[in-house]
Coordinates of C-alpha atoms in Angstrom, one line a residue:
M630 CA -6.3 -29.7 -49.7
A631 CA -5.9 -26.0 -50.6
P632 CA -8.6 -24.1 -48.6
S633 CA -10.2 -21.2 -50.4
L634 CA -12.0 -19.2 -47.6
D635 CA -9.1 -18.6 -45.3
R636 CA -8.2 -15.4 -43.5
Q637 CA -4.9 -13.6 -43.7
G638 CA -2.7 -13.5 -40.6
Y639 CA 0.6 -12.6 -39.1
W640 CA 2.7 -14.9 -41.4
G641 CA 1.1 -13.7 -44.6
R642 CA 0.1 -15.8 -47.5
P643 CA 1.0 -19.5 -47.3
T644 CA 4.1 -20.4 -49.4
S645 CA 4.0 -24.1 -48.5
T646 CA 3.1 -26.7 -51.1
L647 CA 0.5 -28.1 -48.7
D648 CA -2.4 -26.3 -46.9
W649 CA -4.4 -28.6 -44.7
C650 CA -8.1 -28.8 -44.0
E651 CA -8.1 -26.6 -40.9
E652 CA -9.3 -23.0 -41.7
N653 CA -6.4 -20.6 -41.4
Y654 CA -6.1 -17.9 -38.7
V655 CA -9.5 -18.6 -37.3
V656 CA -8.4 -19.1 -33.6
S657 CA -5.4 -16.8 -33.5
F658 CA -4.0 -14.1 -35.8
Y659 CA -0.5 -15.4 -35.0
I660 CA -1.1 -19.1 -35.7
A661 CA -2.2 -20.2 -39.2
E662 CA -3.6 -23.6 -38.1
F663 CA -4.2 -23.5 -34.4
W664 CA -5.3 -27.1 -33.7
N665 CA -2.8 -28.6 -36.1
T666 CA -0.1 -26.6 -34.2
V667 CA -0.8 -27.3 -30.6
S668 CA -1.5 -31.0 -31.2
N669 CA 2.2 -31.4 -31.8
L670 CA 2.8 -31.0 -28.1
I671 CA 2.4 -34.8 -27.8
M672 CA 5.4 -35.2 -30.1
I673 CA 7.5 -32.7 -28.2
L674 CA 7.1 -33.1 -24.4
P675 CA 6.9 -36.9 -23.9
P676 CA 9.8 -37.6 -26.2
I677 CA 12.0 -35.1 -24.4
C678 CA 11.1 -36.8 -21.1
G679 CA 11.8 -40.1 -22.7
A680 CA 15.3 -38.9 -23.9
I681 CA 16.1 -37.7 -20.3
L682 CA 15.1 -41.0 -18.8
T683 CA 17.0 -43.0 -21.4
F684 CA 20.1 -40.9 -20.8
R685 CA 19.7 -41.2 -17.0
D686 CA 19.5 -45.0 -17.3
G687 CA 22.7 -45.1 -19.2
L688 CA 21.2 -46.7 -22.3
E689 CA 22.7 -46.4 -25.8
F690 CA 22.8 -43.0 -27.3
R691 CA 20.9 -44.2 -30.4
Y692 CA 17.7 -44.3 -28.3
V693 CA 18.3 -40.9 -26.9
C694 CA 18.5 -39.8 -30.6
S695 CA 15.3 -41.6 -31.4
F696 CA 13.4 -39.7 -28.8
L697 CA 15.0 -36.4 -29.7
G698 CA 14.3 -37.1 -33.4
L699 CA 10.6 -37.5 -32.7
A700 CA 10.7 -34.2 -30.7
A701 CA 12.4 -32.5 -33.6
V702 CA 9.5 -33.7 -35.9
G703 CA 7.1 -32.2 -33.4
V704 CA 8.9 -28.8 -33.3
G705 CA 9.2 -28.7 -37.1
S706 CA 5.5 -29.6 -37.5
W707 CA 4.6 -26.9 -34.9
C708 CA 6.6 -24.3 -37.0
F709 CA 5.0 -25.5 -40.3
H710 CA 1.4 -25.4 -39.1
M711 CA 1.9 -22.2 -37.3
T712 CA 3.3 -20.3 -40.4
L713 CA 2.4 -22.4 -43.5
L714 CA 5.8 -21.2 -44.9
Y715 CA 7.7 -23.5 -47.3
E716 CA 10.9 -23.3 -45.2
M717 CA 8.9 -24.5 -42.2
Q718 CA 7.3 -27.3 -44.2
L719 CA 10.8 -28.6 -44.9
L720 CA 11.6 -28.3 -41.2
D721 CA 8.6 -30.6 -40.6
E722 CA 8.9 -33.1 -43.5
L723 CA 12.7 -33.7 -43.7
P724 CA 13.1 -34.6 -40.0
M725 CA 10.4 -37.2 -40.5
I726 CA 12.8 -39.0 -42.9
Y727 CA 15.8 -38.5 -40.7
S728 CA 14.2 -39.6 -37.4
T729 CA 12.6 -42.6 -39.0
C730 CA 16.0 -43.6 -40.3
V731 CA 17.2 -43.6 -36.7
F732 CA 14.2 -45.8 -35.8
V733 CA 15.2 -48.2 -38.6
Y734 CA 18.8 -48.4 -37.5
C735 CA 17.8 -49.1 -33.9
L736 CA 15.4 -51.9 -34.8
Y737 CA 17.5 -53.6 -37.3
E738 CA 20.6 -53.5 -35.1
C739 CA 18.9 -54.6 -31.9
F740 CA 20.6 -58.0 -31.7
K741 CA 24.2 -56.8 -31.8
Q742 CA 26.8 -56.4 -29.0
E743 CA 26.3 -53.5 -26.6
N744 CA 27.6 -50.2 -28.0
N745 CA 28.4 -51.8 -31.3
I746 CA 28.3 -49.4 -34.2
S747 CA 27.5 -50.8 -37.7
F748 CA 28.8 -48.4 -40.2
I749 CA 27.3 -50.0 -43.3
P750 CA 23.7 -49.6 -42.2
I751 CA 24.5 -46.0 -41.1
A752 CA 26.1 -45.3 -44.5
L753 CA 23.1 -46.7 -46.4
L754 CA 20.6 -44.7 -44.3
L755 CA 22.7 -41.6 -44.7
I756 CA 22.8 -42.0 -48.5
F757 CA 19.0 -42.6 -48.5
S758 CA 18.4 -39.4 -46.4
V759 CA 20.7 -37.2 -48.5
S760 CA 19.2 -38.6 -51.7
V761 CA 15.6 -37.9 -50.5
T762 CA 16.6 -34.4 -49.4
V763 CA 18.3 -33.5 -52.7
V764 CA 15.5 -34.9 -54.8
Y765 CA 12.8 -33.3 -52.7
L766 CA 14.5 -29.8 -52.7
Q767 CA 14.5 -30.0 -56.5
W768 CA 11.2 -31.7 -57.1
K769 CA 8.7 -30.1 -54.7
E770 CA 6.2 -32.9 -54.9
P771 CA 4.7 -33.9 -51.5
V772 CA 3.7 -37.3 -52.7
F773 CA 7.4 -38.2 -53.2
H774 CA 8.1 -37.4 -49.6
Q775 CA 5.0 -39.3 -48.5
V776 CA 6.1 -42.4 -50.5
M777 CA 9.7 -42.3 -49.1
Y778 CA 8.4 -41.9 -45.6
G779 CA 5.9 -44.7 -46.1
A780 CA 8.8 -47.0 -47.3
L781 CA 10.7 -46.4 -44.1
V782 CA 7.6 -47.0 -42.0
A783 CA 7.0 -50.3 -43.9
C784 CA 10.5 -51.4 -43.0
L785 CA 9.7 -50.8 -39.3
V786 CA 6.4 -52.6 -39.5
M787 CA 7.9 -55.7 -41.1
R788 CA 10.8 -55.9 -38.7
S789 CA 8.6 -55.4 -35.7
I790 CA 6.2 -58.1 -36.7
F791 CA 9.0 -60.5 -37.3
I792 CA 10.6 -59.9 -33.9
V793 CA 7.3 -60.2 -31.9
T794 CA 6.3 -63.3 -34.0
W795 CA 9.6 -65.3 -33.8
V796 CA 11.8 -63.8 -31.1
Y797 CA 9.8 -62.1 -28.3
P798 CA 6.1 -63.1 -28.6
W799 CA 5.3 -61.6 -25.2
L800 CA 5.9 -58.1 -26.8
R801 CA 3.0 -58.5 -29.2
P802 CA 0.6 -56.3 -27.3
L803 CA 3.0 -53.3 -27.3
C804 CA 3.9 -53.9 -30.9
Y805 CA 0.3 -54.2 -32.1
T806 CA -0.9 -51.3 -30.0
S807 CA 1.8 -49.1 -31.4
L808 CA 1.0 -50.2 -35.0
G809 CA -2.8 -49.9 -34.5
V810 CA -2.6 -46.4 -33.0
F811 CA -0.4 -45.2 -35.8
L812 CA -2.6 -46.7 -38.5
F813 CA -5.7 -45.2 -37.0
G814 CA -4.0 -41.8 -37.2
F815 CA -3.1 -42.5 -40.8
L816 CA -6.8 -43.3 -41.5
L817 CA -7.8 -40.0 -40.0
W818 CA -5.2 -38.2 -42.1
N819 CA -6.7 -39.7 -45.2
I820 CA -10.3 -38.8 -44.2
D821 CA -9.1 -35.2 -43.6
N822 CA -7.6 -35.1 -47.1
I823 CA -10.3 -36.8 -49.0
F824 CA -13.4 -35.3 -47.4
C825 CA -12.1 -31.9 -46.6
D826 CA -14.9 -30.0 -48.3
T827 CA -17.6 -32.0 -46.5
I828 CA -15.8 -31.7 -43.1
R829 CA -15.4 -27.9 -43.5
A830 CA -19.1 -27.6 -44.4
S831 CA -20.1 -29.6 -41.3
R832 CA -18.0 -27.3 -39.1
Q833 CA -20.2 -24.3 -40.1
T834 CA -23.2 -26.0 -38.5
L835 CA -21.6 -27.5 -35.4
P836 CA -21.0 -25.7 -32.1
P837 CA -17.3 -24.6 -31.9
G838 CA -16.5 -27.1 -29.2
V839 CA -17.8 -30.0 -31.3
G840 CA -16.2 -28.7 -34.5
V841 CA -12.8 -29.0 -33.0
V842 CA -13.3 -32.8 -32.8
T843 CA -13.4 -32.8 -36.6
Q844 CA -9.8 -31.5 -36.9
F845 CA -8.6 -34.9 -38.1
H846 CA -5.2 -33.7 -39.1
A847 CA -4.6 -32.7 -35.5
W848 CA -5.8 -36.1 -34.4
W849 CA -3.3 -37.6 -36.9
H850 CA -0.5 -35.8 -34.9
I851 CA -1.8 -37.1 -31.7
F852 CA -2.2 -40.8 -32.7
T853 CA 0.9 -41.0 -34.8
G854 CA 2.9 -39.2 -32.1
L855 CA 1.7 -41.7 -29.6
G856 CA 2.2 -44.6 -32.0
S857 CA 5.8 -43.5 -32.7
Y858 CA 6.5 -43.0 -29.0
L859 CA 5.3 -46.5 -28.3
H860 CA 7.4 -47.8 -31.1
I861 CA 10.5 -46.4 -29.5
L862 CA 9.5 -48.0 -26.2
L863 CA 9.1 -51.3 -28.1
S864 CA 12.5 -51.0 -29.8
L865 CA 14.1 -50.0 -26.5
Q866 CA 12.5 -53.0 -24.7
I867 CA 13.7 -55.4 -27.4
R868 CA 17.2 -54.1 -27.1
A869 CA 17.2 -54.1 -23.3
T870 CA 15.9 -57.6 -23.2
Y871 CA 18.5 -58.8 -25.6
L872 CA 21.2 -57.2 -23.4
K873 CA 19.8 -59.0 -20.4
Y874 CA 18.7 -55.8 -18.7
R875 CA 15.5 -55.7 -16.7
P876 CA 13.2 -53.3 -18.6
K877 CA 9.9 -52.4 -17.0
V878 CA 7.2 -50.2 -18.3
K879 CA 6.0 -47.7 -15.7
F880 CA 3.3 -45.1 -16.1
L881 CA 4.1 -41.5 -15.4
C882 CA 1.3 -40.0 -13.2
G883 CA -0.5 -43.3 -13.7
V884 CA -1.2 -42.4 -17.4
W885 CA 1.9 -42.1 -19.7
P886 CA 4.1 -45.1 -20.4
T887 CA 7.8 -44.9 -19.8
L888 CA 10.5 -47.5 -19.8
H889 CA 12.8 -48.0 -16.8
I890 CA 15.8 -50.2 -16.4
E891 CA 15.9 -51.9 -13.0
P892 CA 19.3 -52.5 -11.4
Q893 CA 20.8 -55.9 -12.2
K894 CA 20.4 -58.5 -9.5
T895 CA 23.7 -59.3 -7.8
S896 CA 24.4 -62.9 -7.1

């Protein structure tokens, strides 16, 4: 995962503990990993739009935080891949833990009274986040972060499957689409890591426009960004259904899914 034939650019030598398979400073002197950087737009713009719509519909603030948390991950990842600096790496990786903790809280507290705040789960998730942060700052081992993040994602997967199996079966398509898209991105992430040398060699023989398609870490951003966005929609739809709202998925510009709450019918 540490490329050996990279160019030097505006941000100098990488100080991060990770350097991905995309060749550094090939597209731009100012962006270390161009495609890994711009692919984060899917984790920035749609979640901001989702946060605005959620706030406009008067839904609970925790879901606004979910969308903004995903956007924060996108911004942090943009800064990390643009610079490959250790400080920016933390700005990418630590918000992944914090935002996923928000996802966990929303999903595990979805069957409570409206605007109810459960302090024990908040305290436990806060302790977990602080502990991971302290350990990771001292022990700069990326695998530790990946395992902690994976544990949180596993909690989301188990809870989601339980809800769509036993409570709201009609939400299975959205649940499994979100999960499938995310796992496909995870598959591409692993391919990019394991077969980096082979992928890099293939790019030397492919036309530039085709070689871009082999930037699998960028695809990881796109698919996991979409999968995470769909998960927030799922969590929000579960909550809105439980509160007897009238949630409805609409497509922005006929393409991008958003959740709208229709006005309550008056008797």
